[in-house]
PDB file of C-alpha atoms in Angstrom:
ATOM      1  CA  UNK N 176      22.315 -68.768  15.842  1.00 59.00           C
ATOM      2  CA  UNK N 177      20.908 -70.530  12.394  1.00 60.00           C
ATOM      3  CA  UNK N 178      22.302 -69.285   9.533  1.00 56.00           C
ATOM      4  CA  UNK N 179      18.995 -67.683   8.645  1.00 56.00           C
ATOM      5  CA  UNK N 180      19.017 -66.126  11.910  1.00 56.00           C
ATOM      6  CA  UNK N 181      22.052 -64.870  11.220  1.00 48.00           C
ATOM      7  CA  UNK N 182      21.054 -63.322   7.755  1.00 49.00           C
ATOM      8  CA  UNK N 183      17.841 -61.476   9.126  1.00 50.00           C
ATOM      9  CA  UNK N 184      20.297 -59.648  11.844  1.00 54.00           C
ATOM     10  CA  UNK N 185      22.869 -58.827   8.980  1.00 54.00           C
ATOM     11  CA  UNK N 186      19.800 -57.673   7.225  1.00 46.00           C
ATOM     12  CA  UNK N 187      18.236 -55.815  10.130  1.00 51.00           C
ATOM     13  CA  UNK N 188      21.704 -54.103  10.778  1.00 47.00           C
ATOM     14  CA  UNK N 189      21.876 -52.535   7.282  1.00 49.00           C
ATOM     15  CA  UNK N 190      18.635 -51.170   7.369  1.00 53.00           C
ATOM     16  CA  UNK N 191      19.082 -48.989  10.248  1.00 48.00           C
ATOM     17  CA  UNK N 192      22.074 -48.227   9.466  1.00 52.00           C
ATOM     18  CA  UNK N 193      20.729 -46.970   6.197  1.00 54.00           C
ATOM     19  CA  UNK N 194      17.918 -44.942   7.996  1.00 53.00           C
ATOM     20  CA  UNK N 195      20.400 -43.180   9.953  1.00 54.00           C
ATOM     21  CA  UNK N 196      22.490 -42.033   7.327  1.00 56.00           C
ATOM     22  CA  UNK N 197      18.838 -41.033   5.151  1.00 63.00           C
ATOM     23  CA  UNK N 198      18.445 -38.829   8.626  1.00 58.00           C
ATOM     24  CA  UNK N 199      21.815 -37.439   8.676  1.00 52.00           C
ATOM     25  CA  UNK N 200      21.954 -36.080   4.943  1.00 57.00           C
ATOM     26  CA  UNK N 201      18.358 -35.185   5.606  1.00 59.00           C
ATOM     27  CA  UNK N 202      19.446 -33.419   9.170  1.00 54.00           C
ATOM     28  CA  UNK N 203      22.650 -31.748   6.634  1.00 56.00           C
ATOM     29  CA  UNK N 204      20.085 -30.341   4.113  1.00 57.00           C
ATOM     30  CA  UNK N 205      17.720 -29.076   5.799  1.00 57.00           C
ATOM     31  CA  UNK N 206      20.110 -27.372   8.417  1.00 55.00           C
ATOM     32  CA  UNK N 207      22.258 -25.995   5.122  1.00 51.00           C
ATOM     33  CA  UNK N 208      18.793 -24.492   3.482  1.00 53.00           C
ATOM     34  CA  UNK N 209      18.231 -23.130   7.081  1.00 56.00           C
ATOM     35  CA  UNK N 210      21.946 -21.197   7.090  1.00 50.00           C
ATOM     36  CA  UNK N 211      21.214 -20.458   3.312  1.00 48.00           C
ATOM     37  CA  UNK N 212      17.762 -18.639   4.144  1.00 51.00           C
ATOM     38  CA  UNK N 213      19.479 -16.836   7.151  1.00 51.00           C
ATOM     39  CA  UNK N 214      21.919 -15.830   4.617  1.00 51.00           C
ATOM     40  CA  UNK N 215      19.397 -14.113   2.706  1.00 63.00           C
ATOM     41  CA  UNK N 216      17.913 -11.834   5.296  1.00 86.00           C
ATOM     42  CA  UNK N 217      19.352  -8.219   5.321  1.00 96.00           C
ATOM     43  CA  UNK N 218      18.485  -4.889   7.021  1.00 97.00           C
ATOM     44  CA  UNK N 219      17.451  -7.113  10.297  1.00 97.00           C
ATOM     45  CA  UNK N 220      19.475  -7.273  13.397  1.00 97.00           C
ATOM     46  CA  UNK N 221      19.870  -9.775  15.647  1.00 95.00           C
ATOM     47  CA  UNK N 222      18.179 -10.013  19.284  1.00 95.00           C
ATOM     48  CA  UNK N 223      22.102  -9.933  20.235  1.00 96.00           C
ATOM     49  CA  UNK N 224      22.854  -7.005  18.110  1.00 96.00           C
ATOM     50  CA  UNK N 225      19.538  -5.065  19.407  1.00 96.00           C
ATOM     51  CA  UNK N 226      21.014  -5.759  23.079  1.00 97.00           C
ATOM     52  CA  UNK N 227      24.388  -4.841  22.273  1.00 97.00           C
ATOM     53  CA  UNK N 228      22.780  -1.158  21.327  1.00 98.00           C
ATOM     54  CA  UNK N 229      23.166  -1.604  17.237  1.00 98.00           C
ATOM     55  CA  UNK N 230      19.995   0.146  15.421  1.00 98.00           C
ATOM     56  CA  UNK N 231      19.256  -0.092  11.319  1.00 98.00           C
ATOM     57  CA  UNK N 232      19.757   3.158   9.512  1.00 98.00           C
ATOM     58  CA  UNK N 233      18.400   1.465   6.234  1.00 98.00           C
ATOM     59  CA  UNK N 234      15.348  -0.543   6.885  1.00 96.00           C
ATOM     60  CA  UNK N 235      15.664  -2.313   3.499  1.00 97.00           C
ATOM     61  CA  UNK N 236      12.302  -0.732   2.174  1.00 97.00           C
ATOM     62  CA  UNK N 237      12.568   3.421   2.425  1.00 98.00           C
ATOM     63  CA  UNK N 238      15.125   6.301   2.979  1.00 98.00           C
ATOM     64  CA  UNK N 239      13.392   7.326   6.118  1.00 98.00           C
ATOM     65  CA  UNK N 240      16.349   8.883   8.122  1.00 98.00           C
ATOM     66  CA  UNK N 241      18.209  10.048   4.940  1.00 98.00           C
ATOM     67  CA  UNK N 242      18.179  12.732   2.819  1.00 98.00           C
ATOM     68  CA  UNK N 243      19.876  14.136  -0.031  1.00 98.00           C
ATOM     69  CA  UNK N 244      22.880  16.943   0.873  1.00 98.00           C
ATOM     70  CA  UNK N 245      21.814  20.660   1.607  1.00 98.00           C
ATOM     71  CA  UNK N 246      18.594  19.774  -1.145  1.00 97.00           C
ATOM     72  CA  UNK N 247      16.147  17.809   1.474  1.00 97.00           C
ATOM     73  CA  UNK N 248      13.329  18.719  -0.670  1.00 97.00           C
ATOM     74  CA  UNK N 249      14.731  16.774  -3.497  1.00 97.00           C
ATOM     75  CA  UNK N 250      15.666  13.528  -1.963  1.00 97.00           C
ATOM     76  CA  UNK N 251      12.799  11.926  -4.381  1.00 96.00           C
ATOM     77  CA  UNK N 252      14.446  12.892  -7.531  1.00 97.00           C
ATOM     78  CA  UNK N 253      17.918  12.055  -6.672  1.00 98.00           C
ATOM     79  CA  UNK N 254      19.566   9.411  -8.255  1.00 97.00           C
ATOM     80  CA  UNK N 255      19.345   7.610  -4.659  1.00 98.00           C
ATOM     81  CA  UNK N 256      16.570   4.868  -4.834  1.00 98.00           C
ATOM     82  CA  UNK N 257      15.922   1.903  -2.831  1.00 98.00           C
ATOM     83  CA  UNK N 258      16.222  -1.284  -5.178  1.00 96.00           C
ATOM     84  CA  UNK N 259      15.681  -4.840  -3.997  1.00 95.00           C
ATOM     85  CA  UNK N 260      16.167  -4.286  -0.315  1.00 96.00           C
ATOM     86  CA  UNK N 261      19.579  -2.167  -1.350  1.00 98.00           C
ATOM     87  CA  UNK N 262      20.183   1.532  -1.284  1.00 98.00           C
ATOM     88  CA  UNK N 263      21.043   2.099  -5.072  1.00 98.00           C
ATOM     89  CA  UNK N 264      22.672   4.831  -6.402  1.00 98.00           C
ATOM     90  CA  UNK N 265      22.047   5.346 -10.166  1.00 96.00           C
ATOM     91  CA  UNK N 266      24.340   7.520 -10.377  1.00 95.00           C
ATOM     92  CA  UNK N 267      24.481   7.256 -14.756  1.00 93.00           C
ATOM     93  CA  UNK N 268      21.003   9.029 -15.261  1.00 94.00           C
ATOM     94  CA  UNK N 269      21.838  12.640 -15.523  1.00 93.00           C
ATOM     95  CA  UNK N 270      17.910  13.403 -15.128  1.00 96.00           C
ATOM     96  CA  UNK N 271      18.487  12.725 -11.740  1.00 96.00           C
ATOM     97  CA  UNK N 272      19.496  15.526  -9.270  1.00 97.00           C
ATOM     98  CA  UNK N 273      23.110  15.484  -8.448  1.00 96.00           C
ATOM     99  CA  UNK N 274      23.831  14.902  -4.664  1.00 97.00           C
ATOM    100  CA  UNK N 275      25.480  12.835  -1.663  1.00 98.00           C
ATOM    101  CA  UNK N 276      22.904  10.990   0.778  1.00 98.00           C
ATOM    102  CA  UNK N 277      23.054  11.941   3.981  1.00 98.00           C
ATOM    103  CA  UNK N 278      21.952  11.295   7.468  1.00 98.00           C
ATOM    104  CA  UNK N 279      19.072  13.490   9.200  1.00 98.00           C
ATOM    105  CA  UNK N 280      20.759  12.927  12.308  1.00 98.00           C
ATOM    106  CA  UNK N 281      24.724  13.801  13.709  1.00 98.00           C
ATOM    107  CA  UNK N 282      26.748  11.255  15.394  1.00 98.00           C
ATOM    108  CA  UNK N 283      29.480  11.878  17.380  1.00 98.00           C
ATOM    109  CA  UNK N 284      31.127   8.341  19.148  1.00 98.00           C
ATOM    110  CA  UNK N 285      29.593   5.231  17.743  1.00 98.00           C
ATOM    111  CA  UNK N 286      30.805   2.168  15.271  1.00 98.00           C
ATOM    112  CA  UNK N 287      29.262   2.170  11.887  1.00 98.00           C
ATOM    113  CA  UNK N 288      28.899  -0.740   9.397  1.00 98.00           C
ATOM    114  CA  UNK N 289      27.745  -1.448   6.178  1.00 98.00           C
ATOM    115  CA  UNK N 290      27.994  -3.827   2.994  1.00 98.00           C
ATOM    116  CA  UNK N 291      28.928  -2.067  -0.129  1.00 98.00           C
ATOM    117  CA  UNK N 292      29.283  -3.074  -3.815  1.00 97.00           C
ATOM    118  CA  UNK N 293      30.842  -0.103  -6.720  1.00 96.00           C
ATOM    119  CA  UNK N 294      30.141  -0.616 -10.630  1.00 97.00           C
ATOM    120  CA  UNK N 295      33.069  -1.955 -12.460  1.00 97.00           C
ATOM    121  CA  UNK N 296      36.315   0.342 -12.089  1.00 97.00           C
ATOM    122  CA  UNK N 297      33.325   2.270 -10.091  1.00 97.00           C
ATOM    123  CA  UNK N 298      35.039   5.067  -7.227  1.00 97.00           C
ATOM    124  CA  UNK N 299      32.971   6.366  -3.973  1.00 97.00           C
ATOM    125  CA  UNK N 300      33.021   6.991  -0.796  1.00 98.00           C
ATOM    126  CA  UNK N 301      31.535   7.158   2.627  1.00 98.00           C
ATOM    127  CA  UNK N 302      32.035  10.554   4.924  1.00 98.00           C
ATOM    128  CA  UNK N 303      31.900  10.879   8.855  1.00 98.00           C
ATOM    129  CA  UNK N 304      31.329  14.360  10.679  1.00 98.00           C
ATOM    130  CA  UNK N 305      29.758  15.977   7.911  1.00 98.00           C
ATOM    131  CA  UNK N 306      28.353  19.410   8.664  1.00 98.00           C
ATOM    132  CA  UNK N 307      25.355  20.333   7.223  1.00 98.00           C
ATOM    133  CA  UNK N 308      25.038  24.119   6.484  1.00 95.00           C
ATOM    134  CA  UNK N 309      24.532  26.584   3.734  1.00 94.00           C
ATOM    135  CA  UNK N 310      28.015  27.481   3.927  1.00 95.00           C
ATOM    136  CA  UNK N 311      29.509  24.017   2.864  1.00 97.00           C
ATOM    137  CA  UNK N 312      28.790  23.110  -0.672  1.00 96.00           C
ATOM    138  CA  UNK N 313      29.897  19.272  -0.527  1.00 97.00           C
ATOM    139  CA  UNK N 314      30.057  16.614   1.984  1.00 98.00           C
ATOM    140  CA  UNK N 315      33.638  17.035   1.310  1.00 98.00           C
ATOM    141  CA  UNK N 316      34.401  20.260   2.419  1.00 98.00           C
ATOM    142  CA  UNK N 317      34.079  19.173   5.788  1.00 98.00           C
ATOM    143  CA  UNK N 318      34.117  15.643   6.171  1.00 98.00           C
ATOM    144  CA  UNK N 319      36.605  12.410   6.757  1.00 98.00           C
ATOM    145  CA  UNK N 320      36.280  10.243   3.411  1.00 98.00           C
ATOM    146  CA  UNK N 321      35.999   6.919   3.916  1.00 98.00           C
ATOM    147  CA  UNK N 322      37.261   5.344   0.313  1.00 98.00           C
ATOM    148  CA  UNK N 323      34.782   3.124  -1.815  1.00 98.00           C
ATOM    149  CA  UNK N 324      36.912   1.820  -4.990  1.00 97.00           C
ATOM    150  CA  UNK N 325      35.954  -1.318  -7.251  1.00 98.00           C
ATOM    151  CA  UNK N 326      39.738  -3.131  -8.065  1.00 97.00           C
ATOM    152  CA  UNK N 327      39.512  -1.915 -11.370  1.00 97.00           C
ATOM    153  CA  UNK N 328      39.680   1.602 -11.344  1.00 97.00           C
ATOM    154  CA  UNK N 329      42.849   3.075 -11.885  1.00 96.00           C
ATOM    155  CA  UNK N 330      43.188   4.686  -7.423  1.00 96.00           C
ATOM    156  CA  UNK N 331      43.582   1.175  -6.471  1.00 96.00           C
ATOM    157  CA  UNK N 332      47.401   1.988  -7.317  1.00 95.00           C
ATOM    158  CA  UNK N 333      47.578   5.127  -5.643  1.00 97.00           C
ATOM    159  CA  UNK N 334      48.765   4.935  -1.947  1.00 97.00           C
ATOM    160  CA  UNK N 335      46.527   7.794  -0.861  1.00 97.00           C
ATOM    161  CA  UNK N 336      43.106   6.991  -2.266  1.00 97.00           C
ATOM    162  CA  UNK N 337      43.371   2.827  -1.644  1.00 98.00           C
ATOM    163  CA  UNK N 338      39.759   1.139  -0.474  1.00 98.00           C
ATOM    164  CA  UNK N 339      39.596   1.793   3.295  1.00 98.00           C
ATOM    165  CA  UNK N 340      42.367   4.378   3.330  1.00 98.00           C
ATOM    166  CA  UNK N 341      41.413   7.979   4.736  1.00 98.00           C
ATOM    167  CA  UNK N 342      41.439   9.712   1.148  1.00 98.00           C
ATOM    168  CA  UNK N 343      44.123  11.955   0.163  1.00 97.00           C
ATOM    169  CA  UNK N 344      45.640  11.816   3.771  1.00 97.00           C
ATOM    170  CA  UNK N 345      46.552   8.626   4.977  1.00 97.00           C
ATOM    171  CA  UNK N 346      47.320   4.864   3.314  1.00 96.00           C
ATOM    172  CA  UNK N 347      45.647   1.789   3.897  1.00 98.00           C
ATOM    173  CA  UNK N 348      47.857   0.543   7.167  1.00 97.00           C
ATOM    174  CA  UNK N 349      47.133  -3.106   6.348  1.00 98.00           C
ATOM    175  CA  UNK N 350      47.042  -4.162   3.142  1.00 97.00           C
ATOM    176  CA  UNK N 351      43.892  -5.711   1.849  1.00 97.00           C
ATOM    177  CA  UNK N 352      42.014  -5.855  -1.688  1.00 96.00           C
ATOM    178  CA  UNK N 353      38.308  -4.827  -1.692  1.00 98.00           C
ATOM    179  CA  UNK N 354      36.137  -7.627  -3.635  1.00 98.00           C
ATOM    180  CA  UNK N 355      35.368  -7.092  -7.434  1.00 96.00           C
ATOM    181  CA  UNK N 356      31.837  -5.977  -8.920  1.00 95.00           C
ATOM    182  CA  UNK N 357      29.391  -8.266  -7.976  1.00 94.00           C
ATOM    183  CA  UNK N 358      30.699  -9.418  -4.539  1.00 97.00           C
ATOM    184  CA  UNK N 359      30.030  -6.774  -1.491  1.00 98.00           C
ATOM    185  CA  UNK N 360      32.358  -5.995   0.817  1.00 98.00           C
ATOM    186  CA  UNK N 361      32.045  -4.795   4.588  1.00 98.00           C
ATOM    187  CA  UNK N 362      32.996  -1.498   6.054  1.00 98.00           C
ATOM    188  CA  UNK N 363      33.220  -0.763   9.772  1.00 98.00           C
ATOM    189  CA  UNK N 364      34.524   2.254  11.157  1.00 98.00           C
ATOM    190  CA  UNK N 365      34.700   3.178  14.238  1.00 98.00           C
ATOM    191  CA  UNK N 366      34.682   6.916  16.163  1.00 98.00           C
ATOM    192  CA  UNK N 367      35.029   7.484  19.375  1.00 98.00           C
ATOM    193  CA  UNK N 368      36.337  10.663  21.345  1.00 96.00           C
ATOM    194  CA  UNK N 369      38.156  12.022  18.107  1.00 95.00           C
ATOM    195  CA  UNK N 370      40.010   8.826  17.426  1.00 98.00           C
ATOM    196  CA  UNK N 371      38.828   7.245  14.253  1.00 98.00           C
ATOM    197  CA  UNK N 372      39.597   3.548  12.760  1.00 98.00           C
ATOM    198  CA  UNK N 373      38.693   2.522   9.433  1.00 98.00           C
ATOM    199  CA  UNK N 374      38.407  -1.473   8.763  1.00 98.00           C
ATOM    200  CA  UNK N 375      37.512  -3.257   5.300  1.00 98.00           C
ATOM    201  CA  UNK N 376      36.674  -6.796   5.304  1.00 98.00           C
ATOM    202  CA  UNK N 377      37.812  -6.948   8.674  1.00 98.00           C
ATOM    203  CA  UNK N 378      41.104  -5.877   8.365  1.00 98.00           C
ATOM    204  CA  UNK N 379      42.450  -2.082   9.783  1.00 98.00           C
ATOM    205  CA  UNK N 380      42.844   0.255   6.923  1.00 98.00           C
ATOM    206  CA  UNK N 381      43.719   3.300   8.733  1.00 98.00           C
ATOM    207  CA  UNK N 382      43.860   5.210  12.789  1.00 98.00           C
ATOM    208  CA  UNK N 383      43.974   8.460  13.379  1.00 98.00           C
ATOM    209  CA  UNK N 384      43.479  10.651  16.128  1.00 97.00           C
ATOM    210  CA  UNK N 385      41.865  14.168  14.958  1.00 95.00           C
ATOM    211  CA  UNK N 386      42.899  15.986  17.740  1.00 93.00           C
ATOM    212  CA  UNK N 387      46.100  15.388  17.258  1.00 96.00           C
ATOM    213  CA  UNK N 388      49.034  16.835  15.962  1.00 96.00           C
ATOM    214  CA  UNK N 389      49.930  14.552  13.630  1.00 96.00           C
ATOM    215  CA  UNK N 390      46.695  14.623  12.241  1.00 96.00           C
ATOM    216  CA  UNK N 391      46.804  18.475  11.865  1.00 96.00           C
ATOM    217  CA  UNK N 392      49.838  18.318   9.927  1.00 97.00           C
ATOM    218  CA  UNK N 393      48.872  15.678   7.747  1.00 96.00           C
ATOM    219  CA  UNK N 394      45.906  18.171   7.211  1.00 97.00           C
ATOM    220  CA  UNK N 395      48.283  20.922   6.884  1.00 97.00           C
ATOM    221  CA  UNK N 396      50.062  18.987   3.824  1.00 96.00           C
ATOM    222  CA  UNK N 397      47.408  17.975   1.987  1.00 96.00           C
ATOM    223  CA  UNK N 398      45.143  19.460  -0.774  1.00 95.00           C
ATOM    224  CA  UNK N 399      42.827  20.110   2.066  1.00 97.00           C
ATOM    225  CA  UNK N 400      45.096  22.481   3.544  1.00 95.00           C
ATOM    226  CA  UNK N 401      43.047  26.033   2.419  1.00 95.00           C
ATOM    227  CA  UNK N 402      39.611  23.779   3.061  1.00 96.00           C
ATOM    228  CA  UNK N 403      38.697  25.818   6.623  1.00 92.00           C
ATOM    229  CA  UNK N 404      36.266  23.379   7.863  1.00 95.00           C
ATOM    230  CA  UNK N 405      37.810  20.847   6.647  1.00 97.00           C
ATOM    231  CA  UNK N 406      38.245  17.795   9.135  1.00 96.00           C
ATOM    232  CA  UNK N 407      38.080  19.573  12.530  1.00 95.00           C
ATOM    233  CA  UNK N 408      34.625  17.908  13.867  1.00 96.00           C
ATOM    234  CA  UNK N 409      34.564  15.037  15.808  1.00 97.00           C
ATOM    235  CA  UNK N 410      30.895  15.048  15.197  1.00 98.00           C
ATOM    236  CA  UNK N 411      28.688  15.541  12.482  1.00 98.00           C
ATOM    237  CA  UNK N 412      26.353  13.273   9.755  1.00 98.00           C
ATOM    238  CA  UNK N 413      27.112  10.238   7.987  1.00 98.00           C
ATOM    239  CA  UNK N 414      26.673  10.617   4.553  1.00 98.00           C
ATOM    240  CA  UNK N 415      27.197   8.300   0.919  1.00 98.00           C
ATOM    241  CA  UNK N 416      28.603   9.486  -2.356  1.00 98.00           C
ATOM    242  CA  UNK N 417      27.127  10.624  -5.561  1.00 97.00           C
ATOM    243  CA  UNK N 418      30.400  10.659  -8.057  1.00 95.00           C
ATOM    244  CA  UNK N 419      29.728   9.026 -11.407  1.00 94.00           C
ATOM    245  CA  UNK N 420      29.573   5.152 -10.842  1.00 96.00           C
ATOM    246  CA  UNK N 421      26.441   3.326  -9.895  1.00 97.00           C
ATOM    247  CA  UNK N 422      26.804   2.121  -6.340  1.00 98.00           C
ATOM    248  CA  UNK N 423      25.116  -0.355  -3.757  1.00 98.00           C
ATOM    249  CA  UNK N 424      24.569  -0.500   0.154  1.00 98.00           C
ATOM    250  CA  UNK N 425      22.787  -3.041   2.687  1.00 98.00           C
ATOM    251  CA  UNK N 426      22.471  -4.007   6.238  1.00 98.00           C
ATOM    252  CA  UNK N 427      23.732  -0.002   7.280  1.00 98.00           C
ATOM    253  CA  UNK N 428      23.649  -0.176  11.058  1.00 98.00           C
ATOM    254  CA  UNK N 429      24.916   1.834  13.702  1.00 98.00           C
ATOM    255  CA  UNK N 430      26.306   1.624  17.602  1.00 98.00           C
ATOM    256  CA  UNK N 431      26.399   4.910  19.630  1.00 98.00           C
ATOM    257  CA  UNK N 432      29.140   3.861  22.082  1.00 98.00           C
TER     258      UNK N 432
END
């Protein structure tokens, strides 16, 4: 081989060399703006998740399937709007009715989840087996609060009323921190035949088994104790709080198992 010969190959090596790495960091970006654009699409489930039996209950545009506790004909003039693809609660303007969202249908065994974000030191909640009559004035009277609570606000320190933790009867079994204003955070909880588990950012927050004894006395002990209908449904509507602190939901889906 002449030493020209030689050169050209040198030469000829670098250059597709070069052209492969161009490809690779082209391959990298164009795969990373694929994830990031994948990233952004909420309120859509996945051909999976549509064969595994999961159906939206926010379709990112409208409250169609919700409506606003014991006042349906007020829904549009609650403080419950739909804001860039998010169920928004705006919760500070007091010439907005006053009221928890809830579900126009009851669910008895299924796994819920949903992405959440509270207003600094902000403090809500999500209930299960809500019943929906005349007779109950609040979403609370009847049922199972799932806690909502932005790190800030003074609960965080109480045992009993911890994100995740069945509020006012049982403590977060795992600990775990939810994320601070601005960053969502994922709730899952799942129901099925009376047995209940709570998870936040993937990690168990509380089990219980409503039927149960236990649970009955822990019932029995609590400031729910002269509440009669208080937590004795395994079945009943899903519902989102109204208390005082602006609040945000996305990608709400459900499971009936």
């Amino acid at each position: 081989m002449t030493r020209i010969s030689f050169c050209a190959s040198i030469v000829f090596v670098l250059i597709v060399t070069s052209c492969k790495t161009e490809k690779k960091k082209d391959f990298e970006i164009s795969r990373s703006k694929e994830i990031a654009a994948k990233n952004k699409i909420h309120n859509k489930l996945l051909d999976i998740e549509k064969e595994q039996g999961w159906s939206l209950l926010f379709n990112g545009e409208t409250l169609d399937g919700w409506h606003l506790f014991n006042k349906p004909d007020s829904t549009q003039f609650s403080a419950w709007e739909v804001r860039e693809g998010m169920i928004f609660c705006n919760a500070t303007d007091e010439s907005k009715v006053f009221g928890d969202l809830v579900t126009d249908k009851a669910y008895e065994n299924y796994e819920l989840q949903f992405d959440w974000q509270m207003a600094l030191r902000g403090n809500g909640g999500a209930f299960i087996n809500v019943q929906e009559t005349p007779e109950y004035k609040a979403t609370y009277n009847t049922g199972v609060e799932y806690q909502l609570l932005e790190p800030e606000h003074m609960d965080t320190k109480t045992p009993l009323k911890r994100p995740g933790s069945i509020w006012g009867l049982s403590p977060q079994l795992n600990t775990v921190e939810a994320n601070p204003v601005g960053q969502w955070n994922t709730t899952r909880i799942i129901q099925q035949d009376g047995k209940i588990q709570f998870y936040l950012n993937g990690i168990l927050t509380a089990e219980e088994e409503i039927n149960s004894a236990t649970w009955k006395n822990k019932v029995a002990n609590s400031k729910f104790k002269d509440v009669p209908g208080f937590a004795k449904a395994t079945q009943g509507k899903i519902a989102f709080q109204n208390w005082y602190f602006e609040s945000w939901f996305r990608n709400v889906k459900i499971r009936e198992l």
